[in-house]
Every structure is written in structure tokens, then in C-alpha cells.
XYZ file of N, CA and C in Angstrom:
429
model
N 21.107 86.830 140.123
C 21.173 88.258 140.351
C 21.595 88.946 139.055
N 20.857 89.930 138.660
C 21.170 90.691 137.464
C 22.158 91.794 137.816
N 23.236 91.890 137.049
C 24.225 92.939 137.237
C 23.811 94.117 136.361
N 23.722 95.293 136.962
C 23.312 96.471 136.218
C 24.509 97.119 135.515
N 24.214 97.998 134.595
C 25.263 98.769 133.940
C 26.056 99.559 134.974
N 25.353 100.113 135.952
C 26.029 100.884 137.003
C 27.040 100.021 137.749
N 26.676 98.799 138.058
C 27.587 97.895 138.766
C 28.862 97.666 137.950
N 28.711 97.442 136.661
C 29.858 97.210 135.779
C 30.731 98.459 135.707
N 30.113 99.635 135.586
C 30.863 100.891 135.524
C 31.587 101.142 136.842
N 30.927 100.857 137.955
C 31.589 101.030 139.263
C 32.807 100.105 139.385
N 32.719 98.901 138.845
C 33.865 97.991 138.868
C 35.017 98.565 138.054
N 34.707 99.114 136.895
C 35.718 99.757 136.047
C 36.384 100.916 136.792
N 35.573 101.806 137.363
C 36.113 102.972 138.056
C 36.861 102.589 139.330
N 36.436 101.521 139.992
C 37.157 101.050 141.182
C 38.555 100.588 140.790
N 38.662 99.844 139.705
C 39.975 99.418 139.227
C 40.854 100.606 138.899
N 40.300 101.589 138.197
C 41.059 102.787 137.854
C 41.468 103.540 139.119
N 40.545 103.680 140.047
C 40.818 104.385 141.291
C 41.950 103.727 142.087
N 42.007 102.398 142.012
C 43.061 101.656 142.728
C 44.333 101.542 141.889
N 44.329 102.200 140.725
C 45.462 102.173 139.790
C 45.752 100.752 139.314
N 44.711 99.947 139.268
C 44.804 98.561 138.804
C 44.131 98.498 137.433
N 44.902 98.816 136.398
C 44.318 98.874 135.060
C 43.828 97.513 134.599
N 44.469 96.439 135.058
C 44.004 95.095 134.689
C 42.606 94.842 135.238
N 42.346 95.291 136.455
C 41.008 95.126 137.042
C 39.990 95.957 136.280
N 40.351 97.197 135.934
C 39.426 98.044 135.171
C 39.144 97.413 133.811
N 40.177 96.910 133.168
C 40.014 96.316 131.837
C 39.288 94.977 131.863
N 39.199 94.348 133.031
C 38.541 93.037 133.116
C 37.056 93.108 132.790
N 36.459 94.301 132.887
C 35.043 94.451 132.551
C 34.855 95.145 131.198
N 35.936 95.260 130.440
C 35.890 95.891 129.120
C 35.965 94.804 128.056
N 35.019 94.820 127.150
C 34.971 93.849 126.065
C 36.166 94.013 125.127
N 36.598 92.908 124.560
C 37.659 92.963 123.551
C 37.218 93.767 122.330
N 35.911 93.885 122.126
C 35.356 94.595 120.967
C 34.891 96.015 121.303
N 35.376 96.564 122.408
C 34.943 97.893 122.853
C 35.230 98.940 121.779
N 34.360 99.934 121.703
C 34.547 101.092 120.835
C 34.790 102.301 121.730
N 35.962 102.905 121.604
C 36.346 104.040 122.437
C 36.314 105.331 121.635
N 35.705 106.354 122.226
C 35.766 107.709 121.683
C 36.177 108.629 122.829
N 37.243 109.387 122.605
C 37.698 110.374 123.588
C 37.631 111.718 122.884
N 36.552 112.417 123.113
C 36.262 113.635 122.371
C 37.343 114.703 122.482
N 37.874 115.010 123.672
C 38.902 116.060 123.740
C 40.190 115.702 122.991
N 40.467 114.426 122.827
C 41.689 113.996 122.142
C 41.450 113.667 120.674
N 40.207 113.807 120.253
C 39.811 113.493 118.873
C 40.115 112.040 118.513
N 39.930 111.173 119.490
C 40.098 109.737 119.245
C 38.714 109.158 118.988
N 38.564 108.529 117.840
C 37.337 107.804 117.549
C 37.734 106.448 116.991
N 36.857 105.523 117.095
C 37.140 104.162 116.634
C 38.279 103.519 117.416
N 38.475 103.954 118.671
C 39.503 103.337 119.505
C 39.077 101.950 119.926
N 40.034 101.139 120.302
C 39.761 99.763 120.713
C 40.282 99.540 122.137
N 40.309 98.293 122.561
C 40.727 97.978 123.930
C 42.184 98.386 124.169
N 43.003 98.310 123.151
C 44.395 98.742 123.281
C 44.468 100.230 123.622
N 43.598 101.023 122.993
C 43.553 102.465 123.277
C 42.975 102.738 124.662
N 42.022 101.925 125.110
C 41.506 102.074 126.477
C 42.649 101.834 127.457
N 43.403 100.770 127.244
C 44.544 100.463 128.114
C 45.551 101.606 128.088
N 45.843 102.139 126.906
C 46.769 103.260 126.785
C 46.287 104.446 127.613
N 44.993 104.798 127.518
C 44.453 105.937 128.252
C 44.548 105.713 129.755
N 44.165 104.524 130.215
C 44.235 104.226 131.645
C 45.678 104.251 132.140
N 46.588 103.689 131.351
C 48.008 103.713 131.720
C 48.532 105.142 131.802
N 48.128 105.994 130.856
C 48.525 107.409 130.896
C 48.077 108.055 132.207
N 46.847 107.786 132.597
C 46.291 108.399 133.806
C 47.034 107.927 135.045
N 47.183 106.621 135.222
C 47.784 106.111 136.467
C 49.286 106.353 136.527
N 49.945 106.440 135.380
C 51.382 106.734 135.377
C 51.623 108.204 135.712
N 50.848 109.090 135.124
C 51.043 110.523 135.339
C 50.609 110.969 136.730
N 49.657 110.239 137.324
C 49.115 110.660 138.621
C 49.152 109.490 139.611
N 50.312 109.221 140.186
C 50.420 108.079 141.101
C 49.583 108.235 142.372
N 49.201 109.464 142.692
C 48.333 109.698 143.853
C 46.880 109.918 143.419
N 46.509 109.302 142.314
C 45.190 109.465 141.710
C 44.057 109.288 142.716
N 43.126 110.208 142.655
C 41.903 110.121 143.443
C 40.740 110.346 142.490
N 39.797 109.426 142.500
C 38.594 109.563 141.679
C 37.409 109.759 142.614
N 36.680 110.840 142.389
C 35.495 111.131 143.182
C 34.298 111.100 142.244
N 33.427 110.134 142.456
C 32.239 109.976 141.617
C 31.147 110.916 142.117
N 30.642 111.740 141.204
C 29.519 112.625 141.537
C 28.213 111.860 141.386
N 27.997 111.327 140.171
C 26.779 110.568 139.893
C 27.065 109.495 138.856
N 26.274 108.458 138.935
C 26.205 107.479 137.859
C 24.730 107.303 137.547
N 24.371 107.634 136.327
C 22.987 107.494 135.889
C 22.902 106.273 134.991
N 22.111 105.315 135.404
C 21.976 104.032 134.710
C 20.635 104.006 133.996
N 20.686 103.853 132.665
C 19.463 103.765 131.871
C 19.595 102.525 130.988
N 19.260 101.391 131.554
C 19.355 100.150 130.783
C 20.785 99.782 130.472
N 21.115 99.726 129.188
C 22.462 99.340 128.763
C 23.465 100.492 128.832
N 22.988 101.691 129.113
C 23.853 102.864 129.123
C 23.930 103.435 130.530
N 25.168 103.797 130.915
C 25.381 104.474 132.192
C 26.322 105.646 131.940
N 25.967 106.787 132.520
C 26.817 107.970 132.421
C 27.383 108.243 133.803
N 28.714 108.285 133.869
C 29.403 108.545 135.131
C 30.033 109.927 135.077
N 29.673 110.750 136.043
C 30.327 112.043 136.212
C 31.268 111.899 137.393
N 32.548 112.172 137.137
C 33.524 112.026 138.214
C 34.672 113.001 138.018
N 35.396 113.232 139.111
C 36.546 114.126 139.103
C 37.804 113.290 139.211
N 38.777 113.578 138.343
C 40.111 112.989 138.423
C 40.999 113.993 139.143
N 41.674 113.552 140.192
C 42.572 114.441 140.915
C 43.900 113.759 141.150
N 44.942 114.559 141.203
C 46.260 114.041 141.523
C 47.324 115.054 141.164
N 48.530 114.765 141.580
C 49.668 115.611 141.273
C 50.467 114.959 140.162
N 50.705 115.715 139.112
C 51.385 115.183 137.941
C 52.809 114.774 138.301
N 53.173 113.536 137.930
C 54.511 113.005 138.191
C 55.191 112.531 136.905
N 54.487 112.630 135.784
C 55.033 112.239 134.476
C 54.271 113.008 133.407
N 54.831 113.073 132.209
C 54.128 113.720 131.105
C 52.752 113.071 130.942
N 51.765 113.883 130.580
C 50.396 113.383 130.464
C 49.757 113.928 129.194
N 49.408 113.032 128.292
C 48.736 113.397 127.044
C 49.458 114.542 126.342
N 50.772 114.512 126.373
C 51.577 115.524 125.712
C 51.943 116.714 126.568
N 51.356 116.849 127.753
C 51.685 117.959 128.655
C 52.896 117.572 129.489
N 53.942 118.375 129.382
C 55.182 118.108 130.102
C 54.930 118.171 131.604
N 55.567 117.265 132.337
C 55.403 117.202 133.778
C 55.984 118.451 134.438
N 55.111 119.180 135.124
C 55.536 120.329 135.920
C 55.113 120.149 137.375
N 54.725 118.926 137.718
C 54.318 118.577 139.082
C 53.155 119.440 139.573
N 52.228 119.716 138.663
C 51.039 120.501 138.999
C 49.924 119.584 139.470
N 49.052 120.152 140.288
C 47.878 119.407 140.751
C 46.789 119.493 139.692
N 46.183 118.371 139.412
C 45.078 118.314 138.457
C 43.795 117.980 139.193
N 42.765 118.731 138.936
C 41.408 118.327 139.324
C 40.564 118.591 138.085
N 40.143 117.499 137.474
C 39.489 117.558 136.166
C 38.104 116.938 136.244
N 37.096 117.737 135.919
C 35.718 117.235 135.865
C 35.543 116.462 134.563
N 35.005 115.254 134.660
C 34.815 114.419 133.477
C 33.418 113.817 133.478
N 32.990 113.405 132.303
C 31.757 112.638 132.143
C 32.046 111.566 131.101
N 31.843 110.324 131.474
C 32.083 109.210 130.562
C 30.772 108.453 130.383
N 30.436 108.194 129.141
C 29.233 107.425 128.800
C 29.668 106.006 128.464
N 29.109 105.060 129.178
C 29.444 103.652 128.991
C 28.243 102.901 128.427
N 28.482 102.057 127.457
C 27.464 101.131 126.967
C 27.888 99.751 127.436
N 26.955 99.050 128.054
C 27.268 97.760 128.672
C 26.386 96.681 128.055
N 26.990 95.540 127.766
C 26.268 94.395 127.229
C 26.794 93.137 127.920
N 25.904 92.394 128.556
C 26.277 91.163 129.257
C 27.460 91.374 130.196
N 27.354 92.378 131.070
C 28.351 92.666 132.104
C 29.712 93.076 131.555
N 29.775 93.478 130.310
C 31.015 93.945 129.699
C 30.778 95.319 129.065
N 31.740 96.212 129.240
C 31.657 97.527 128.625
C 32.012 97.385 127.148
N 31.078 97.760 126.293
C 31.285 97.637 124.841
C 31.464 99.006 124.171
N 31.231 100.058 124.917
C 31.402 101.405 124.380
C 31.765 102.381 125.470
N 32.728 103.258 125.177
C 33.118 104.322 126.108
C 33.228 105.606 125.298
N 32.516 106.631 125.763
C 32.635 107.971 125.212
C 33.072 108.867 126.362
N 34.304 109.372 126.300
C 34.857 110.179 127.382
C 34.850 111.655 127.007
N 34.421 112.472 127.965
C 34.340 113.918 127.770
C 35.007 114.618 128.952
N 35.749 115.680 128.666
C 36.229 116.608 129.678
C 36.601 117.897 128.965
N 36.798 118.949 129.718
C 37.178 120.232 129.135
C 38.699 120.245 128.978
N 39.158 120.214 127.741
C 40.598 120.197 127.477
C 41.260 121.488 127.962
N 40.548 122.614 127.899
C 41.112 123.863 128.404
C 41.305 123.813 129.913
N 40.386 123.170 130.635
C 40.550 122.999 132.077
C 41.799 122.158 132.347
N 41.976 121.089 131.584
C 43.159 120.246 131.724
C 44.424 121.069 131.497
N 44.462 121.847 130.412
C 45.638 122.666 130.111
C 45.912 123.689 131.211
N 44.865 124.348 131.705
C 45.058 125.343 132.770
C 45.637 124.701 134.020
N 45.068 123.555 134.416
C 45.533 122.898 135.648
C 46.984 122.432 135.538
N 47.389 122.020 134.338
C 48.748 121.511 134.157
C 49.709 122.601 133.658
N 49.242 123.842 133.630
C 50.060 125.002 133.277
C 50.661 124.899 131.878
N 49.864 124.371 130.945
C 50.314 124.326 129.554
C 50.159 125.730 128.988
N 51.271 126.305 128.551
C 51.255 127.685 128.077
C 50.979 127.798 126.588
N 51.457 126.864 125.807
C 51.274 126.883 124.355
C 50.511 125.639 123.940
N 49.230 125.783 123.721
C 48.408 124.637 123.384
C 48.736 124.064 122.014
N 49.293 124.877 121.126
C 49.614 124.365 119.805
C 50.841 123.454 119.843
N 51.521 123.401 120.954
C 52.703 122.557 121.079
C 52.420 121.253 121.814
N 51.221 121.061 122.252
C 50.863 119.834 122.948
C 50.575 118.761 121.900
N 51.338 117.712 121.962
C 51.168 116.607 121.001
C 50.340 115.527 121.654
N 49.224 115.193 121.055
C 48.361 114.137 121.576
C 48.608 112.895 120.737
N 48.931 111.851 121.437
C 49.276 110.591 120.759
C 48.038 109.880 120.293
């Protein structure tokens, strides 16, 4: 049975949805290339993927991921999904104010031999700031 890119991406998102970062990372190659456009992260590696996933599940213990679509085109799959939850810890430099987040995202995954070798994550940083009630964007420190 051939495993599609969509299947691999769904496994990743299922792990994230269950707040099981080890399960999500199990389908991520050690040589993954991570780009997170809103955070200006490029040339990220698996350590940075783990950091991002840990940030998400720590800040939003009631995390809910709702997948809109996954478009699979050979080795590439684009997942559009919403991240939702109530902030319980600082997140990407935004101080915890216990605000509800619902963030539309699109992540482009490149898959090779059932392993994610590339992740390009996109979301509207202004939407994130509005939802988390960040008043001074110049004071948000992104690690």
C-alpha cells in the first residue's frame, strides 16, 4: 500500500491535535527544513519544529484543530486548518491574558518516503495579535 503525502500530513496533524508532539514528530525527517513566514524563521530544523509544536500545545492545553482542506499533489500537500484554544501560557512572545485564539493557517508540507522533509507555515500575524489582545506589536519578542 502506498502512503500518500496527505496520509503523512494527517498523521502529523493528528499528533498535534492530540497534543502528542512525539507522535507528530514521528513523521518528520531529521533533515526537515522549516520556514515559518510570520515569525521570519527560515532554515529551521527538527529542533525548531519541536519548539513550535511545544509552544502551541503548552499555550493552548484545550487545543482544537479543525482541518478545512488538504490538497495532495504528489510529494507536496497543503493543509488549511484552524488552531483554536484558550491561552494558558505565553505564546510566541504574547503574554498570557487567557484569550481565546482562533487562527486560520495554511501549512505546505513536502513529503519524501513517508517522512515530512519540508514545512512552510503561514498565518496572519495580525489576526494572532488581535485574538490574543496584543496591544504593542513592537514589544512582542519572537524567539
